[in-house]
CSV table of C-alpha atoms and ligand atoms in Angstrom, one decimal:
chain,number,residue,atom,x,y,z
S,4,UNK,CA,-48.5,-29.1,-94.1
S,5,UNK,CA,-47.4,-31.6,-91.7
S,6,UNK,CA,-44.1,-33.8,-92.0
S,7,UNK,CA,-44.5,-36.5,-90.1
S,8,UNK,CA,-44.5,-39.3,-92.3
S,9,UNK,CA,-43.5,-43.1,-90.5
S,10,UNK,CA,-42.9,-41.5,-87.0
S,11,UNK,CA,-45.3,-41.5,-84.7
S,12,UNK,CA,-47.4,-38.7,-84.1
S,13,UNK,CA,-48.2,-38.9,-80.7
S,14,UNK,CA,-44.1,-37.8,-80.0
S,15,UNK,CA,-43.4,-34.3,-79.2
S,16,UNK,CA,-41.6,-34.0,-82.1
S,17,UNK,CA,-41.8,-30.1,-82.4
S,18,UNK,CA,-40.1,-29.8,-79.2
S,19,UNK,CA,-37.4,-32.3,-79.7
S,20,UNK,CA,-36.7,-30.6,-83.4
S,21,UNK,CA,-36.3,-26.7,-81.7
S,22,UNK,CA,-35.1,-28.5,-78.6
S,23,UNK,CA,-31.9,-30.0,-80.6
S,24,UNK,CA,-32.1,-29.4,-84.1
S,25,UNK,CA,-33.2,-26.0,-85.0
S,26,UNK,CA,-32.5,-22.7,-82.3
S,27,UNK,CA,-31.5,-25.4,-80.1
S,28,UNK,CA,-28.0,-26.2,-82.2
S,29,UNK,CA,-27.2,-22.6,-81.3
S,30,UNK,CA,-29.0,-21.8,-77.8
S,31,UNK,CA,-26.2,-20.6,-76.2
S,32,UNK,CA,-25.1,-17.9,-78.7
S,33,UNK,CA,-28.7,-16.7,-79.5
S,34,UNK,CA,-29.1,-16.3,-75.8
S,35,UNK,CA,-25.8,-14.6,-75.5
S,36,UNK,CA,-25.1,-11.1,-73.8
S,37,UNK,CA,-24.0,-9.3,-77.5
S,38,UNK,CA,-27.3,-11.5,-79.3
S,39,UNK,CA,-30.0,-10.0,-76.3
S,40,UNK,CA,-28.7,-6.5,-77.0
S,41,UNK,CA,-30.2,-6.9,-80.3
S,42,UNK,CA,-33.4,-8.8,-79.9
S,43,UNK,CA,-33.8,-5.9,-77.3
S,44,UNK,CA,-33.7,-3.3,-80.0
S,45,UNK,CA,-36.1,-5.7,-81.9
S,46,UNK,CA,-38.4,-5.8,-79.5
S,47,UNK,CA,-38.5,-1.9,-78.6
S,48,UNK,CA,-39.7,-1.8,-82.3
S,49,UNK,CA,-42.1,-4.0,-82.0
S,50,UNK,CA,-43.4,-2.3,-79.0
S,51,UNK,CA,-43.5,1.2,-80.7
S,52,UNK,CA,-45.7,-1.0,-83.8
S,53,UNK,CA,-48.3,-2.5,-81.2
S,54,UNK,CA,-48.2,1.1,-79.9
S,55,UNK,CA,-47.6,0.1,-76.2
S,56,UNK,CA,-44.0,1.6,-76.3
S,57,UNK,CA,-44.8,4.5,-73.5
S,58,UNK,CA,-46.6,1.9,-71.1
S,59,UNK,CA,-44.6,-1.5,-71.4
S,60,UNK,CA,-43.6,-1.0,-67.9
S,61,UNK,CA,-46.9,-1.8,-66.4
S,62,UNK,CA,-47.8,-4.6,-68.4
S,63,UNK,CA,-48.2,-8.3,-67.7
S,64,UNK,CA,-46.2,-10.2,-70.7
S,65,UNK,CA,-46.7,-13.7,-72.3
S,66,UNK,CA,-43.9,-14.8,-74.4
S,67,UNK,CA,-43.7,-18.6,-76.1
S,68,UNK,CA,-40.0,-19.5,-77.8
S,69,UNK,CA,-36.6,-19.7,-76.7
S,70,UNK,CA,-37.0,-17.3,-73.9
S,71,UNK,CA,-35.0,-14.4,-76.2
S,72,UNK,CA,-37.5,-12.3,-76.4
S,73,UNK,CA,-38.6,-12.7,-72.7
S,74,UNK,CA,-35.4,-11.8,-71.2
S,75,UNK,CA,-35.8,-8.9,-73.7
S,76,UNK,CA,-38.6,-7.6,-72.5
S,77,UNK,CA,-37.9,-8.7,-68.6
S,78,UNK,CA,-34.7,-6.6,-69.1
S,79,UNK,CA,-36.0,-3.7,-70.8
S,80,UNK,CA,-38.8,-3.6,-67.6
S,81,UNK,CA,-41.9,-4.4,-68.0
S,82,UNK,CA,-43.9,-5.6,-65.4
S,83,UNK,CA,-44.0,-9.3,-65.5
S,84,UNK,CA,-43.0,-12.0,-68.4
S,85,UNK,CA,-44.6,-15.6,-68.3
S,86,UNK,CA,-43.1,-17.3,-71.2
S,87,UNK,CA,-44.2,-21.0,-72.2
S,88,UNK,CA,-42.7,-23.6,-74.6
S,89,UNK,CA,-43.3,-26.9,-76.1
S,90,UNK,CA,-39.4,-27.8,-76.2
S,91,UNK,CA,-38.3,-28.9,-72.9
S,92,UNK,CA,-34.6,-28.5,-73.2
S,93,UNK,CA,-35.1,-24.9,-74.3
S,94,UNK,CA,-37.5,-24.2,-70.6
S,95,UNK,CA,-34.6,-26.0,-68.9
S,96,UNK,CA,-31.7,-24.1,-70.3
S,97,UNK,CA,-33.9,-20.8,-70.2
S,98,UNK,CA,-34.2,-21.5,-65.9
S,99,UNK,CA,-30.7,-22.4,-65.9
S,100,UNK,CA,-29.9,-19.3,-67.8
S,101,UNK,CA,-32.1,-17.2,-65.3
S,102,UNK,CA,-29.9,-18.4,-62.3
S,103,UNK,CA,-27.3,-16.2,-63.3
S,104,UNK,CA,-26.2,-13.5,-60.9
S,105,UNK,CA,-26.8,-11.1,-63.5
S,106,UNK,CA,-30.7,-12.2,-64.5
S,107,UNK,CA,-31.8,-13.6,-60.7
S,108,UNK,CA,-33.6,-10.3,-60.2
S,109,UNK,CA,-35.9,-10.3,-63.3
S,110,UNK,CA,-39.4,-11.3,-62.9
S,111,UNK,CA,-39.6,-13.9,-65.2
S,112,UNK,CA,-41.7,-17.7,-65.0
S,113,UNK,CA,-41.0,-19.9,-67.5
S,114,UNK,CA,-42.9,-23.5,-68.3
S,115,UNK,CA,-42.6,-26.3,-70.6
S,116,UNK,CA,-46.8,-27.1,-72.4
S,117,UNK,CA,-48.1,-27.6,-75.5
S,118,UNK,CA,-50.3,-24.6,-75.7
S,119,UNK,CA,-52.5,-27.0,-78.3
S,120,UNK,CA,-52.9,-29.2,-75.2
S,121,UNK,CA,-53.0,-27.4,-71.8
S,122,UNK,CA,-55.0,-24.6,-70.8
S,123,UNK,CA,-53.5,-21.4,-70.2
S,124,UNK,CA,-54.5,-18.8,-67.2
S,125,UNK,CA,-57.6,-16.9,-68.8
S,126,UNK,CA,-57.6,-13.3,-68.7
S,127,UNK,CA,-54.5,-12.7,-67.6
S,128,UNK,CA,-51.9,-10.9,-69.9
S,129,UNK,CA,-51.8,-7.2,-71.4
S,130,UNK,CA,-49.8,-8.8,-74.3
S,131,UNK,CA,-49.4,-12.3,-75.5
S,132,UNK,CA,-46.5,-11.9,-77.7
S,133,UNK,CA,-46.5,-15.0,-80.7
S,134,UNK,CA,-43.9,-14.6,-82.9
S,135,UNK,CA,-43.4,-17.2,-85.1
S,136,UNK,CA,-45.4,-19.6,-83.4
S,137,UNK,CA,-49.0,-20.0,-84.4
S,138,UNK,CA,-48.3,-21.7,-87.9
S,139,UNK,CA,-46.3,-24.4,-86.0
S,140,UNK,CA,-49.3,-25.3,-83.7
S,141,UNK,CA,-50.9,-29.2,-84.7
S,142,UNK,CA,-53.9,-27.2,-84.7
S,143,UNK,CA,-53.9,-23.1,-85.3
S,144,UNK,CA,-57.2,-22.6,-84.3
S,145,UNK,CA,-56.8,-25.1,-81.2
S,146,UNK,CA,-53.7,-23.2,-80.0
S,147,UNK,CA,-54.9,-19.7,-81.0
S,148,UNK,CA,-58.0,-19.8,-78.9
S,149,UNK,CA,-56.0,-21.1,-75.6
S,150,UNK,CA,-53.7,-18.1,-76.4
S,151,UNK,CA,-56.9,-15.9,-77.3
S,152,UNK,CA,-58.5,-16.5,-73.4
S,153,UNK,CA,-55.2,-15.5,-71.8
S,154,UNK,CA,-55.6,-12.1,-73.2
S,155,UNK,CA,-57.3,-9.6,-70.7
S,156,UNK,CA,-60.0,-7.7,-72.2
S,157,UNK,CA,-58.8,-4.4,-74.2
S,158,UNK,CA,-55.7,-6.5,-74.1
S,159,UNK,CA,-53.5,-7.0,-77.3
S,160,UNK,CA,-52.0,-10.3,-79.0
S,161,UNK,CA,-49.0,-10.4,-81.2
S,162,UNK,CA,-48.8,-13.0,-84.2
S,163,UNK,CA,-46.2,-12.9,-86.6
S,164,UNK,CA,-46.9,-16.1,-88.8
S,165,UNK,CA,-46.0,-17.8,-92.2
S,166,UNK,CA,-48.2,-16.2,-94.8
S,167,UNK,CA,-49.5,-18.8,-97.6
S,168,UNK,CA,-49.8,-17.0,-101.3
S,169,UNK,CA,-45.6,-16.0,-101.0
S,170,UNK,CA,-43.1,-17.4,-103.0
S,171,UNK,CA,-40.7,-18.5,-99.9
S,172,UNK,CA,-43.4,-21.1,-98.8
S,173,UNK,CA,-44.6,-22.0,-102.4
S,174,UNK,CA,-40.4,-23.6,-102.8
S,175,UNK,CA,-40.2,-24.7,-99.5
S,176,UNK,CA,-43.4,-26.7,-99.6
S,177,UNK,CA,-41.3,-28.6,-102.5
S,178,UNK,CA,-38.9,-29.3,-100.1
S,179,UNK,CA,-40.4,-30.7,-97.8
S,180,UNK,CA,-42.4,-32.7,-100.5
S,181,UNK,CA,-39.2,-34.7,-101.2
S,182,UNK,CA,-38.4,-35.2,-97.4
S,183,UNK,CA,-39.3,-37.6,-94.8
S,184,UNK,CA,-38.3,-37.5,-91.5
S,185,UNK,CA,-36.2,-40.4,-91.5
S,186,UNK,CA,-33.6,-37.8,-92.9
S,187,UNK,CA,-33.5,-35.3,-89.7
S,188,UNK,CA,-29.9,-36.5,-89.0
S,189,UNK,CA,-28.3,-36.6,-92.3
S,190,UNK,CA,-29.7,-32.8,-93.1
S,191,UNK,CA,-28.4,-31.6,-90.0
S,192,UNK,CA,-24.8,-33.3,-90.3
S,193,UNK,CA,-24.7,-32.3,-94.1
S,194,UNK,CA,-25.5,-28.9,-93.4
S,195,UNK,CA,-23.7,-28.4,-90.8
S,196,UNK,CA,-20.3,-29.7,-93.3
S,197,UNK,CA,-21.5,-27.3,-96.6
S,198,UNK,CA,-22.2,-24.2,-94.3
S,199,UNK,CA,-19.7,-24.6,-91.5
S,200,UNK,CA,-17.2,-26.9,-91.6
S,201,UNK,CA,-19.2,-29.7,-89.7
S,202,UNK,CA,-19.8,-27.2,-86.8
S,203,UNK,CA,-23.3,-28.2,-85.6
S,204,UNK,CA,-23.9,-24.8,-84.1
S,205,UNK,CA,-24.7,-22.9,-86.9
S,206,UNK,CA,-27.6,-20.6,-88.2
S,207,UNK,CA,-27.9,-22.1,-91.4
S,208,UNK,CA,-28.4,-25.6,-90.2
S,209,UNK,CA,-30.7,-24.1,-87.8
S,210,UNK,CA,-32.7,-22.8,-90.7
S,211,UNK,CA,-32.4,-25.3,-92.6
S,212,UNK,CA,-33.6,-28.1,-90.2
S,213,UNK,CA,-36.9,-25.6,-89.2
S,214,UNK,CA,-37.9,-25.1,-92.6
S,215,UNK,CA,-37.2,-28.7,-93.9
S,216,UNK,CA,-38.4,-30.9,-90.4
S,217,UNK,CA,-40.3,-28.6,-88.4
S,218,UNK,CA,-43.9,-31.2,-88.0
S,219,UNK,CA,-45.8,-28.3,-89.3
S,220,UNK,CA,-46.1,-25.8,-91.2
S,221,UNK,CA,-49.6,-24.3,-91.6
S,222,UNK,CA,-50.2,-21.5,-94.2
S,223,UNK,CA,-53.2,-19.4,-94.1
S,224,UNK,CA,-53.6,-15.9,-95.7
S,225,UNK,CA,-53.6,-13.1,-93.4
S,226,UNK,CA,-57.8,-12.6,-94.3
S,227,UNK,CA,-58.1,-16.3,-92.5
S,228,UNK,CA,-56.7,-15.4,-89.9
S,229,UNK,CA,-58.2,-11.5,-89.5
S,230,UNK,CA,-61.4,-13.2,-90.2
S,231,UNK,CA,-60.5,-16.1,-87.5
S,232,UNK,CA,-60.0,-13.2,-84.5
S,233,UNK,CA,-62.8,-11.2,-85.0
S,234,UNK,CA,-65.1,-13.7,-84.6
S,235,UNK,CA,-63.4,-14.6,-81.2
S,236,UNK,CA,-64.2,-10.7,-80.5
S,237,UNK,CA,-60.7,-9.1,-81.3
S,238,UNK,CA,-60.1,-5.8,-83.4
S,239,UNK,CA,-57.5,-5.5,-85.9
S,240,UNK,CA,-55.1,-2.8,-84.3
S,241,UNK,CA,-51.7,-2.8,-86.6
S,242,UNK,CA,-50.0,-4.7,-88.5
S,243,UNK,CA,-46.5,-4.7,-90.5
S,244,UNK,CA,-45.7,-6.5,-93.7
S,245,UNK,CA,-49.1,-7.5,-94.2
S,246,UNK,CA,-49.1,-5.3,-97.6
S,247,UNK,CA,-50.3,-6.1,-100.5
S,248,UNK,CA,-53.4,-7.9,-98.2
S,249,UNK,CA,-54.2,-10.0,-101.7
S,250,UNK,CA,-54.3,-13.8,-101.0
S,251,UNK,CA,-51.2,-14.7,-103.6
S,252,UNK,CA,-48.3,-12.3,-104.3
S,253,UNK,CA,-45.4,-14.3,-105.1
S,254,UNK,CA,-43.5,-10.9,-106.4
S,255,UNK,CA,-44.4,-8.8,-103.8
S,256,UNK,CA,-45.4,-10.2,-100.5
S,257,UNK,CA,-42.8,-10.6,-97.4
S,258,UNK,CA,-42.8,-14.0,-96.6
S,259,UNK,CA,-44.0,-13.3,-92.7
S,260,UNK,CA,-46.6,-10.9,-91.8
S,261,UNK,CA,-47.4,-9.5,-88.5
S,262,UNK,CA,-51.4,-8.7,-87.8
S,263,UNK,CA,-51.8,-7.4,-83.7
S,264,UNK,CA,-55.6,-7.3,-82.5
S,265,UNK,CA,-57.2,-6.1,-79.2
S,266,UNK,CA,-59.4,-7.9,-77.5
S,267,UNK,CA,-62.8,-6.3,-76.9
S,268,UNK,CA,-64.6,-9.3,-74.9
S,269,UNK,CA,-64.8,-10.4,-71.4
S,270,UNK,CA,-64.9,-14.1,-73.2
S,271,UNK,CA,-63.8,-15.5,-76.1
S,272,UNK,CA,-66.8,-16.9,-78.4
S,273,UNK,CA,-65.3,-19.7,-79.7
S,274,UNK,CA,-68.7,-21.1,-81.3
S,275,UNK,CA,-69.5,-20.5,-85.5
S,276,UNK,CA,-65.6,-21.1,-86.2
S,277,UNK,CA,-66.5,-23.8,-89.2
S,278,UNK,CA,-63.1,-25.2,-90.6
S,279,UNK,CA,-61.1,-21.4,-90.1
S,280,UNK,CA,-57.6,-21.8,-89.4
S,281,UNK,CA,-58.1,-26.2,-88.9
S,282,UNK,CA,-55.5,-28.2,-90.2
S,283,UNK,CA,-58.4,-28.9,-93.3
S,284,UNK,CA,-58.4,-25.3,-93.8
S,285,UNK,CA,-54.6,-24.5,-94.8
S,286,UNK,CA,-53.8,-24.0,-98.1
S,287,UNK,CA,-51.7,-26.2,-100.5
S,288,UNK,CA,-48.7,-24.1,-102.0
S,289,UNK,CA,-48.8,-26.7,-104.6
S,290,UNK,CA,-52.3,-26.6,-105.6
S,291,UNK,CA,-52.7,-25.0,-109.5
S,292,UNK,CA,-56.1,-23.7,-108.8
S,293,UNK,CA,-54.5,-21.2,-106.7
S,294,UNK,CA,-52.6,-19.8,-109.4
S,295,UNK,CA,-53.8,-17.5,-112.2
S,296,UNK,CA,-50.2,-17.4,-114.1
S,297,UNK,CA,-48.8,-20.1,-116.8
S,298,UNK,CA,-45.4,-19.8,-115.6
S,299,UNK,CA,-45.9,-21.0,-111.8
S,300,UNK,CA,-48.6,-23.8,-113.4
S,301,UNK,CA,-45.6,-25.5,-115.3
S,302,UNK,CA,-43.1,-25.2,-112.8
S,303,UNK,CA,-45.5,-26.9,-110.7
S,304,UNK,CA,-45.7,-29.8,-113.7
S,305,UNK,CA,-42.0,-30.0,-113.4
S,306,UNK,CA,-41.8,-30.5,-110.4
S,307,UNK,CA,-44.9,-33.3,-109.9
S,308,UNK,CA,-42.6,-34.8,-112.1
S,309,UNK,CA,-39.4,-34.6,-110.9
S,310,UNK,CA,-40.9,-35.7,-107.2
S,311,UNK,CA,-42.0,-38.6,-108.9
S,312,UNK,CA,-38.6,-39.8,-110.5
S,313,UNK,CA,-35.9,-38.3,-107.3
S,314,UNK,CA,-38.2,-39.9,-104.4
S,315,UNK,CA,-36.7,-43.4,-105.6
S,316,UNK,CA,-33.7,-44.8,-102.5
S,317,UNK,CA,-30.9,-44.7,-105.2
S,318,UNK,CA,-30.6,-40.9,-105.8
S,319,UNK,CA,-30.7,-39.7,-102.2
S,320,UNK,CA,-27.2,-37.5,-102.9
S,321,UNK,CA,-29.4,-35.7,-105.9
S,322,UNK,CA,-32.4,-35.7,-103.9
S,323,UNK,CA,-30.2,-34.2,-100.3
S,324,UNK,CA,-28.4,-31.9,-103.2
S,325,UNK,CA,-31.6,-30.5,-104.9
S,326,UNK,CA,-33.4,-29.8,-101.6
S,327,UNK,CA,-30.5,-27.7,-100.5
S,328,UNK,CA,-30.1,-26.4,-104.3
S,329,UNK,CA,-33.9,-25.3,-103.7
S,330,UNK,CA,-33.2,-23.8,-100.4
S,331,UNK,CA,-30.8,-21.1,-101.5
S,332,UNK,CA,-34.0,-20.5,-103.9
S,333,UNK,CA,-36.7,-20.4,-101.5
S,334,UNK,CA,-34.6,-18.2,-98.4
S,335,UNK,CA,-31.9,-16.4,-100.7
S,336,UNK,CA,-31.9,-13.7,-97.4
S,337,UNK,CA,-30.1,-17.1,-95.6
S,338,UNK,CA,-27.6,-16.8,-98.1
S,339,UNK,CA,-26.6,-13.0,-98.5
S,340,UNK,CA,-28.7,-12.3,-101.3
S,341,UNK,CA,-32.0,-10.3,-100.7
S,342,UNK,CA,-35.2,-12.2,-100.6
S,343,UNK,CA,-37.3,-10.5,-103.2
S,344,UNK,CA,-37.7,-10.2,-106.5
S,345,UNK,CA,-38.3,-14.4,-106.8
S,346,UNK,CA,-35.8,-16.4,-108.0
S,347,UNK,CA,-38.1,-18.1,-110.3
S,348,UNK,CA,-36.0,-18.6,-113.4
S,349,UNK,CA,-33.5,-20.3,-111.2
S,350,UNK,CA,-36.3,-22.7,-109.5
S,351,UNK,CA,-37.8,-23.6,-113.6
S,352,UNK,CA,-33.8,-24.3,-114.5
S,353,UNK,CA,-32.5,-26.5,-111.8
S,354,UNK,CA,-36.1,-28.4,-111.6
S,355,UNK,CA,-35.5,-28.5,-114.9
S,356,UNK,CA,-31.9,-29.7,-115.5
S,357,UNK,CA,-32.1,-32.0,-111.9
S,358,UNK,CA,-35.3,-33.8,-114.0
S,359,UNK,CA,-33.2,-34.1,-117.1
S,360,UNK,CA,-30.1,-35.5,-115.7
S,361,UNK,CA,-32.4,-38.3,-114.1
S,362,UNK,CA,-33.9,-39.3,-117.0
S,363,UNK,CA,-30.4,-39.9,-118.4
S,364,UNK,CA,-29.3,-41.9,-115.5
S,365,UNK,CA,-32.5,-43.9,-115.4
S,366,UNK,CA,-32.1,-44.7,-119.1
S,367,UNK,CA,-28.9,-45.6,-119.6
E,407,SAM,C1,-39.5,-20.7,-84.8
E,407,SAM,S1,-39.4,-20.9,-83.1
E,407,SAM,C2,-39.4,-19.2,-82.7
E,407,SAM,C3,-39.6,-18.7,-81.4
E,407,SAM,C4,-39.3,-17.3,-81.0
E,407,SAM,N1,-39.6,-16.3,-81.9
E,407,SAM,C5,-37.8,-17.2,-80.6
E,407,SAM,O1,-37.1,-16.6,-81.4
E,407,SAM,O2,-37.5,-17.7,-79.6
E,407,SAM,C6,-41.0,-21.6,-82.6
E,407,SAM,C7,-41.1,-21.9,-81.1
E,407,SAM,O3,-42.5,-22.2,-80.9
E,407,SAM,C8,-42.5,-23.3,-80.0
E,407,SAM,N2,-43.8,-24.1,-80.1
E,407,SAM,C9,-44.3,-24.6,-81.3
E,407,SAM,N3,-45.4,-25.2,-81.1
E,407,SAM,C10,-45.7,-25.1,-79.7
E,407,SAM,C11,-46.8,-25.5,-78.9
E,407,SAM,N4,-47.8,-26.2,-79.4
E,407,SAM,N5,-46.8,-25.1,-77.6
E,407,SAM,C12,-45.7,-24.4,-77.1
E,407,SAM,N6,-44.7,-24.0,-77.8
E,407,SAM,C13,-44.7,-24.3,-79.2
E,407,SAM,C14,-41.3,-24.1,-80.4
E,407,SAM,O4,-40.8,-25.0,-79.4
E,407,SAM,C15,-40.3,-23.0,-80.7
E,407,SAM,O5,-39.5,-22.7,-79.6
């Protein structure tokens, strides 16, 4: 689903929202000395699930983000990283950050491009390392395919995307359905106040203004995209909270899913694709057919008709308060509380109540 509703289209708006509003609010500490010790642990386990953990050291890396996870790898030694990102305040803090005394030896490149746009080096990295990315693209199958053709043959790629059918993305995409964004800046100051004091620099906000403002946000099931790569000739290899595979699980299923495939082609065939993984292809969280049970049906009526009623100018404060209300709903694991079972009582309630106390308002 794309959010970019009165703004034009043509703006890198992904890379000014990571750039300032999301992980960029808070480069410095993710980036800090105490913050890479972690990711580094992160990514040791990551390695040990693609199963490359006894040969990292000879591989060629490509990494697209904040650059975390790059100087992660670079400092746990493997061969070469080449990281790329669409943001170009998070390329030019990551070389400014690579200056340092205490990085300057690493072998590390780092470039600012839309991989949707620019053409990567073809057959080039052992391991194309996408975490969090793919769903973000303007186009998944676009990006994905540039990404696929840097990948050397018996190579591996790493995609860790948003998985449509869980019950994370099925509240957010109400969200987001009550947001334009014309209201970037009052999110990000009003977050910033009910989670930190007004301190701009904090994770919350950081979530908060990805999940609400990020452009896009393009669910597929994991089938779309296992289907997707093995028509470009990749393997499934391993994967990690992919379980249950089933297309909807609201109870169950992790919001994320990681799926790592090996290419076994000299070239990508990038012919027979149809609509797989095209912006026409995602799937609405919204959309009734997809549901078999009553329950979800009627929250769905409650909220068509709550969106309809709270998208008027005069109740922006109940609109700004029921989108953070719906938040804590969607991401509870934000908040303290663990992510699964769904909160779905709570979501029928205060869809419920917010819907009823504007009815009163509006007929009094
Ligand atoms: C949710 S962030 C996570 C990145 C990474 N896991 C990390 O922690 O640094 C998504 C990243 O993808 C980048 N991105 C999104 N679309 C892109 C594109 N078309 N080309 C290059 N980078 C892109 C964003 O700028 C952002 O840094």
């Amino acid at each position: 689903m794309s959010l970019l509703r009165g703004r034009n289209r043509e703006k890198n708006l992904t890379g000014e929202l990571y750039g300032k509003y999301s992980f960029g609010n808070m480069y410095n500490e993710l980036l800090s000395e105490e913050h890479i010790a972690n990711i580094v642990n992160i990514i040791k386990n990551d390695f040990e699930i693609a199963g490359i953990i006894d040969k990292y050291s000879s591989l060629k890396i490509m990494d697209v983000g904040t650059g975390r996870q790059a100087l992660a790898m670079a400092l746990l030694g493997v061969k070469t990283v080449e990281h790329y990102d669409i943001s170009k305040e998070h390329v030019n803090r990551f070389k400014k950050l690579l200056k340092k005394k205490k990085y300057s030896s690493l072998n590390i490149l780092t470039r600012n491009l839309d991989l949707c746009k620019q053409e990567l080096p073809k057959n080039k990295y052992d391991f194309v390392y996408l975490s969090g990315i793919v769903h973000h693209f303007s186009n998944t199958a676009k990006g994905l395919i540039n990404c696929a053709n840097a990948v050397k043959k018996y190579g591996l790629i790493w995609i860790y995307f948003y998985r449509s059918g869980t019950f994370k993305w099925f509240v957010n995409e109400m969200i987001r359905g009550l947001l334009s964004v014309e209201d970037i800046d009052r999110f990000f100051i009003s977050s910033a106040i009910n989670y930190a004091n007004g301190n701009l620099s904090n994770p919350h906000t950081s979530q908060i203004m990805d999940d609400f403002f990020v452009p896009y946000i393009n669910l597929y099931s994991p089938q779309q995209y296992i289907t997707f790569m093995s028509k470009l000739g990749f393997e499934l290899y391993s994967s990690s909270h992919s379980d249950p595979l089933s297309s909807v699980n609201h109870n169950k299923a992790h919001h994320s899913a990681v799926l790592v495939f090996k290419k076994n082609t000299n070239s990508v065939n990038a012919k027979d694709l149809g609509s797989l993984l095209q912006p026409n292809d995602e799937i609405n969280q919204l959309d009734k057919k997809i549901y078999s049970d009553k329950e979800t049906k009627d929250i769905i009526d409650i909220y068509n008709k709550l969106k309809e009623v709270v998208l008027n100018k005069k109740y922006d404060v109940i609109r700004y308060s029921t989108c953070l209300a719906l938040h804590k709903i969607a991401a509870p694991q934000y908040y303290g509380e663990p992510a699964l079972p769904p909160k779905r009582k709570e979501l029928k309630i205060l869809l419920e109540n917010t819907y009823i106390y504007l009815n009163k308002v509006i007929n009094k």
